[in-house]
Amino acid sequence: MIGKNEVVDLEKAEQQIKTLQIPYDYDTKEYPIEVLMFKFKSSAPEESTIKIPAYQRGFIWKDSMKCRFIESLFLGVPIQPLFAAILDEDGTLELIDGSQRLRTIEAFVNDEFTLSGLKKINYLNGVKYSQLSTARKNKFGVIGVRIHVISDKADLSIRQDIFDRINTSGERANKSEIRKGAYEGKFYEFVTECSKNEMFKNLCPIPDEPKKRGEAEELILRFFTYSDRGTKDKLRNSRILDDYLIEQDAHVR
């Protein structure tokens, strides 16, 4: 917001844009997983032609997140492209965004975790990569992963700036917002109607911002869930709410 004594100088702003604007030359490539695994070797970084830079965080995804991602690959769910930049000094790729996804694929192929908690392909729960049939391994290997590859004109400061903007722009969806998109059905419609009830709004006033993000629906869903199931498993929180929502929606169809 501009203060009373501040003057907007659009000409200077335009000059700043022209001065600071960076020509992000990039190309979108799609590599099969088997090619990515040939190029990326986290255990032998000196042999890897895809590098994980120091500014990247460690491999922190929990097994539940890894399993869900692998299930998405099996299902053919479109995933967000990875971002990488060509390093001018040796022509290798520096991974700007997507290290958790790439390392998850590598860990799965190396049998470092067992699939569990899969909701769609539940028959794969308890299975490791090595236990898959040869045909399924081959099909997994040719799944394409898109990468936006930025030219070697991007120096370290530019690559770090891209990393920062990718990871700090926007606001992540909260559990309630994700639930609304993933499990919307008859029962969730009922929950939404309850959130519009005047008595509820009077008894439980919610500020505008949390209301926009589904706080009312979350509170009502918790009420029904814990009323029916008790609070013994309350620490499971989102998982028990998801399970209850799926169960109730199946009953009202």
mmCIF file of C-alpha atoms in Angstrom, residues 16-216:
data_model
loop_
_atom_site.group_PDB
_atom_site.id
_atom_site.type_symbol
_atom_site.label_atom_id
_atom_site.label_comp_id
_atom_site.label_asym_id
_atom_site.label_seq_id
_atom_site.Cartn_x
_atom_site.Cartn_y
_atom_site.Cartn_z
ATOM 1 C CA GLN A 16 13.565 -1.576 -12.560
ATOM 2 C CA ILE A 17 11.699 -4.365 -14.294
ATOM 3 C CA LYS A 18 13.837 -4.009 -17.422
ATOM 4 C CA THR A 19 17.048 -3.858 -15.372
ATOM 5 C CA LEU A 20 16.327 -6.747 -13.019
ATOM 6 C CA GLN A 21 14.344 -9.008 -15.316
ATOM 7 C CA ILE A 22 16.249 -12.201 -16.000
ATOM 8 C CA PRO A 23 15.863 -14.030 -19.305
ATOM 9 C CA TYR A 24 14.971 -17.474 -17.948
ATOM 10 C CA ASP A 25 15.700 -19.537 -21.012
ATOM 11 C CA TYR A 26 14.428 -23.024 -20.334
ATOM 12 C CA ASP A 27 13.342 -26.165 -22.100
ATOM 13 C CA THR A 28 10.827 -28.756 -20.905
ATOM 14 C CA LYS A 29 12.064 -32.312 -21.121
ATOM 15 C CA GLU A 30 10.435 -35.603 -20.185
ATOM 16 C CA TYR A 31 12.687 -38.371 -18.970
ATOM 17 C CA PRO A 32 11.549 -41.952 -18.307
ATOM 18 C CA ILE A 33 12.175 -42.999 -14.715
ATOM 19 C CA GLU A 34 14.795 -45.533 -15.839
ATOM 20 C CA VAL A 35 16.783 -42.711 -17.482
ATOM 21 C CA LEU A 36 16.480 -40.526 -14.380
ATOM 22 C CA MET A 37 17.776 -43.391 -12.251
ATOM 23 C CA PHE A 38 20.735 -43.780 -14.644
ATOM 24 C CA LYS A 39 21.518 -40.063 -14.372
ATOM 25 C CA PHE A 40 20.857 -39.674 -10.634
ATOM 26 C CA LYS A 41 22.908 -41.537 -8.030
ATOM 27 C CA SER A 42 22.664 -39.990 -4.575
ATOM 28 C CA SER A 43 25.016 -42.621 -3.092
ATOM 29 C CA ALA A 44 27.690 -41.802 -5.688
ATOM 30 C CA PRO A 45 27.366 -38.035 -6.313
ATOM 31 C CA GLU A 46 30.630 -37.976 -8.248
ATOM 32 C CA GLU A 47 29.028 -40.238 -10.866
ATOM 33 C CA SER A 48 25.649 -38.507 -10.875
ATOM 34 C CA THR A 49 24.811 -36.077 -13.667
ATOM 35 C CA ILE A 50 21.904 -34.703 -11.621
ATOM 36 C CA LYS A 51 23.235 -32.900 -8.572
ATOM 37 C CA ILE A 52 21.501 -32.025 -5.295
ATOM 38 C CA PRO A 53 22.838 -28.569 -4.318
ATOM 39 C CA ALA A 54 23.781 -27.553 -0.780
ATOM 40 C CA TYR A 55 20.837 -25.154 -0.509
ATOM 41 C CA GLN A 56 18.383 -28.065 -0.822
ATOM 42 C CA ARG A 57 16.994 -29.570 2.378
ATOM 43 C CA GLY A 58 17.764 -33.173 3.298
ATOM 44 C CA PHE A 59 15.614 -36.154 2.377
ATOM 45 C CA ILE A 60 12.836 -35.561 4.924
ATOM 46 C CA TRP A 61 9.690 -37.084 3.449
ATOM 47 C CA LYS A 62 7.974 -39.549 5.756
ATOM 48 C CA ASP A 63 7.203 -43.035 4.439
ATOM 49 C CA SER A 64 3.519 -42.138 4.146
ATOM 50 C CA MET A 65 4.391 -39.282 1.767
ATOM 51 C CA LYS A 66 6.762 -41.492 -0.239
ATOM 52 C CA CYS A 67 4.133 -44.221 -0.605
ATOM 53 C CA ARG A 68 1.448 -41.764 -1.683
ATOM 54 C CA PHE A 69 3.782 -40.307 -4.316
ATOM 55 C CA ILE A 70 4.696 -43.738 -5.703
ATOM 56 C CA GLU A 71 0.997 -44.636 -5.834
ATOM 57 C CA SER A 72 0.387 -41.437 -7.821
ATOM 58 C CA LEU A 73 3.033 -42.512 -10.336
ATOM 59 C CA PHE A 74 1.421 -45.944 -10.714
ATOM 60 C CA LEU A 75 -1.974 -44.310 -11.220
ATOM 61 C CA GLY A 76 -0.679 -41.879 -13.835
ATOM 62 C CA VAL A 77 -1.632 -38.829 -11.789
ATOM 63 C CA PRO A 78 -0.024 -35.696 -13.314
ATOM 64 C CA ILE A 79 2.732 -34.483 -11.002
ATOM 65 C CA GLN A 80 4.371 -31.096 -10.813
ATOM 66 C CA PRO A 81 7.455 -30.870 -13.050
ATOM 67 C CA LEU A 82 10.897 -30.853 -11.492
ATOM 68 C CA PHE A 83 13.127 -27.789 -11.970
ATOM 69 C CA ALA A 84 16.805 -28.058 -12.838
ATOM 70 C CA ALA A 85 19.524 -25.846 -14.268
ATOM 71 C CA ILE A 86 22.436 -26.752 -16.522
ATOM 72 C CA LEU A 87 25.719 -26.015 -14.745
ATOM 73 C CA ASP A 88 28.028 -24.072 -17.011
ATOM 74 C CA GLU A 89 31.219 -25.615 -15.624
ATOM 75 C CA ASP A 90 30.469 -29.280 -16.378
ATOM 76 C CA GLY A 91 27.079 -29.492 -18.111
ATOM 77 C CA THR A 92 25.446 -31.510 -15.318
ATOM 78 C CA LEU A 93 22.001 -30.660 -13.973
ATOM 79 C CA GLU A 94 21.518 -28.973 -10.620
ATOM 80 C CA LEU A 95 18.132 -29.887 -9.167
ATOM 81 C CA ILE A 96 16.429 -26.682 -8.032
ATOM 82 C CA ASP A 97 13.086 -28.216 -7.058
ATOM 83 C CA GLY A 98 11.900 -31.812 -6.811
ATOM 84 C CA SER A 99 14.625 -33.485 -4.750
ATOM 85 C CA GLN A 100 12.099 -35.188 -2.444
ATOM 86 C CA ARG A 101 10.284 -36.709 -5.418
ATOM 87 C CA LEU A 102 13.441 -37.809 -7.206
ATOM 88 C CA ARG A 103 14.963 -39.292 -4.058
ATOM 89 C CA THR A 104 11.683 -41.071 -3.298
ATOM 90 C CA ILE A 105 11.757 -42.766 -6.705
ATOM 91 C CA GLU A 106 15.372 -43.783 -6.127
ATOM 92 C CA ALA A 107 14.625 -45.082 -2.613
ATOM 93 C CA PHE A 108 11.684 -47.129 -3.919
ATOM 94 C CA VAL A 109 13.725 -48.681 -6.735
ATOM 95 C CA ASN A 110 16.471 -49.486 -4.192
ATOM 96 C CA ASP A 111 13.991 -51.276 -1.885
ATOM 97 C CA GLU A 112 14.530 -48.748 0.911
ATOM 98 C CA PHE A 113 10.872 -48.708 1.942
ATOM 99 C CA THR A 114 7.786 -50.886 1.671
ATOM 100 C CA LEU A 115 4.540 -49.578 0.228
ATOM 101 C CA SER A 116 1.878 -49.062 2.879
ATOM 102 C CA GLY A 117 -1.259 -47.038 3.505
ATOM 103 C CA LEU A 118 -2.201 -46.999 -0.193
ATOM 104 C CA LYS A 119 -5.878 -46.172 -0.559
ATOM 105 C CA LYS A 120 -6.391 -46.835 -4.254
ATOM 106 C CA ILE A 121 -3.994 -49.687 -5.074
ATOM 107 C CA ASN A 122 -4.337 -51.327 -1.671
ATOM 108 C CA TYR A 123 -3.187 -54.729 -2.955
ATOM 109 C CA LEU A 124 0.307 -53.247 -3.216
ATOM 110 C CA ASN A 125 0.430 -52.571 0.530
ATOM 111 C CA GLY A 126 3.301 -54.578 2.007
ATOM 112 C CA VAL A 127 5.104 -54.808 -1.346
ATOM 113 C CA LYS A 128 8.621 -53.628 -2.197
ATOM 114 C CA TYR A 129 9.897 -52.754 -5.657
ATOM 115 C CA SER A 130 11.873 -55.990 -5.963
ATOM 116 C CA GLN A 131 8.667 -57.988 -5.467
ATOM 117 C CA LEU A 132 6.941 -56.460 -8.473
ATOM 118 C CA SER A 133 6.659 -58.523 -11.631
ATOM 119 C CA THR A 134 9.217 -57.879 -14.352
ATOM 120 C CA ALA A 135 6.470 -56.429 -16.560
ATOM 121 C CA ARG A 136 5.384 -53.976 -13.838
ATOM 122 C CA LYS A 137 8.985 -52.913 -13.183
ATOM 123 C CA ASN A 138 9.451 -52.260 -16.899
ATOM 124 C CA LYS A 139 6.236 -50.247 -17.050
ATOM 125 C CA PHE A 140 7.284 -48.253 -13.980
ATOM 126 C CA GLY A 141 10.635 -47.559 -15.613
ATOM 127 C CA VAL A 142 9.087 -45.919 -18.665
ATOM 128 C CA ILE A 143 6.815 -43.560 -16.700
ATOM 129 C CA GLY A 144 7.764 -40.064 -17.850
ATOM 130 C CA VAL A 145 8.761 -37.302 -15.423
ATOM 131 C CA ARG A 146 8.835 -33.748 -16.745
ATOM 132 C CA ILE A 147 11.701 -31.403 -15.928
ATOM 133 C CA HIS A 148 11.946 -27.706 -16.696
ATOM 134 C CA VAL A 149 15.635 -27.314 -17.546
ATOM 135 C CA ILE A 150 16.970 -23.781 -17.273
ATOM 136 C CA SER A 151 19.923 -22.812 -19.456
ATOM 137 C CA ASP A 152 23.490 -22.406 -18.194
ATOM 138 C CA LYS A 153 22.972 -18.631 -18.110
ATOM 139 C CA ALA A 154 21.482 -18.951 -14.611
ATOM 140 C CA ASP A 155 24.264 -18.454 -12.047
ATOM 141 C CA LEU A 156 24.099 -19.647 -8.420
ATOM 142 C CA SER A 157 22.306 -16.547 -7.123
ATOM 143 C CA ILE A 158 19.609 -16.922 -9.784
ATOM 144 C CA ARG A 159 19.185 -20.642 -9.053
ATOM 145 C CA GLN A 160 18.859 -19.930 -5.339
ATOM 146 C CA ASP A 161 16.337 -17.185 -6.058
ATOM 147 C CA ILE A 162 14.241 -19.585 -8.161
ATOM 148 C CA PHE A 163 14.389 -22.164 -5.341
ATOM 149 C CA ASP A 164 13.266 -19.552 -2.813
ATOM 150 C CA ARG A 165 10.367 -18.319 -4.947
ATOM 151 C CA ILE A 166 9.121 -21.837 -5.750
ATOM 152 C CA ASN A 167 9.125 -22.793 -2.081
ATOM 153 C CA THR A 168 7.757 -19.586 -0.555
ATOM 154 C CA SER A 169 5.225 -18.342 -3.111
ATOM 155 C CA GLY A 170 1.597 -18.995 -2.267
ATOM 156 C CA GLU A 171 0.247 -20.787 0.782
ATOM 157 C CA ARG A 172 -0.041 -24.524 1.145
ATOM 158 C CA ALA A 173 -3.549 -25.980 1.331
ATOM 159 C CA ASN A 174 -4.481 -26.984 4.868
ATOM 160 C CA LYS A 175 -5.954 -30.379 5.792
ATOM 161 C CA SER A 176 -9.529 -29.150 5.556
ATOM 162 C CA GLU A 177 -9.008 -27.696 2.071
ATOM 163 C CA ILE A 178 -7.333 -30.879 0.867
ATOM 164 C CA ARG A 179 -10.134 -32.982 2.351
ATOM 165 C CA LYS A 180 -12.777 -30.912 0.570
ATOM 166 C CA GLY A 181 -11.102 -31.506 -2.773
ATOM 167 C CA ALA A 182 -10.279 -35.172 -2.206
ATOM 168 C CA TYR A 183 -13.415 -36.481 -0.462
ATOM 169 C CA GLU A 184 -16.244 -34.218 -1.569
ATOM 170 C CA GLY A 185 -19.484 -36.216 -1.628
ATOM 171 C CA LYS A 186 -22.956 -36.447 -0.098
ATOM 172 C CA PHE A 187 -21.749 -36.519 3.503
ATOM 173 C CA TYR A 188 -19.372 -33.613 2.981
ATOM 174 C CA GLU A 189 -22.280 -31.708 1.407
ATOM 175 C CA PHE A 190 -24.196 -32.381 4.631
ATOM 176 C CA VAL A 191 -21.252 -31.063 6.681
ATOM 177 C CA THR A 192 -21.163 -27.938 4.501
ATOM 178 C CA GLU A 193 -24.890 -27.357 5.016
ATOM 179 C CA CYS A 194 -24.400 -27.653 8.782
ATOM 180 C CA SER A 195 -21.682 -24.984 8.611
ATOM 181 C CA LYS A 196 -24.276 -22.570 7.163
ATOM 182 C CA ASN A 197 -26.728 -23.160 10.021
ATOM 183 C CA GLU A 198 -27.501 -19.918 11.851
ATOM 184 C CA MET A 199 -27.426 -21.574 15.287
ATOM 185 C CA PHE A 200 -23.945 -22.963 14.585
ATOM 186 C CA LYS A 201 -22.716 -19.568 13.370
ATOM 187 C CA ASN A 202 -24.070 -17.889 16.509
ATOM 188 C CA LEU A 203 -22.623 -20.494 18.862
ATOM 189 C CA CYS A 204 -19.284 -20.690 17.082
ATOM 190 C CA PRO A 205 -18.372 -17.411 15.377
ATOM 191 C CA ILE A 206 -15.371 -17.851 13.067
ATOM 192 C CA PRO A 207 -13.287 -14.975 11.617
ATOM 193 C CA ASP A 208 -13.442 -14.496 7.849
ATOM 194 C CA GLU A 209 -9.976 -15.830 6.990
ATOM 195 C CA PRO A 210 -10.271 -19.194 8.830
ATOM 196 C CA LYS A 211 -13.834 -19.451 7.471
ATOM 197 C CA LYS A 212 -12.540 -19.165 3.900
ATOM 198 C CA ARG A 213 -10.107 -21.989 4.622
ATOM 199 C CA GLY A 214 -12.761 -24.437 5.830
ATOM 200 C CA GLU A 215 -12.545 -24.005 9.619
ATOM 201 C CA ALA A 216 -16.325 -24.316 10.056
#
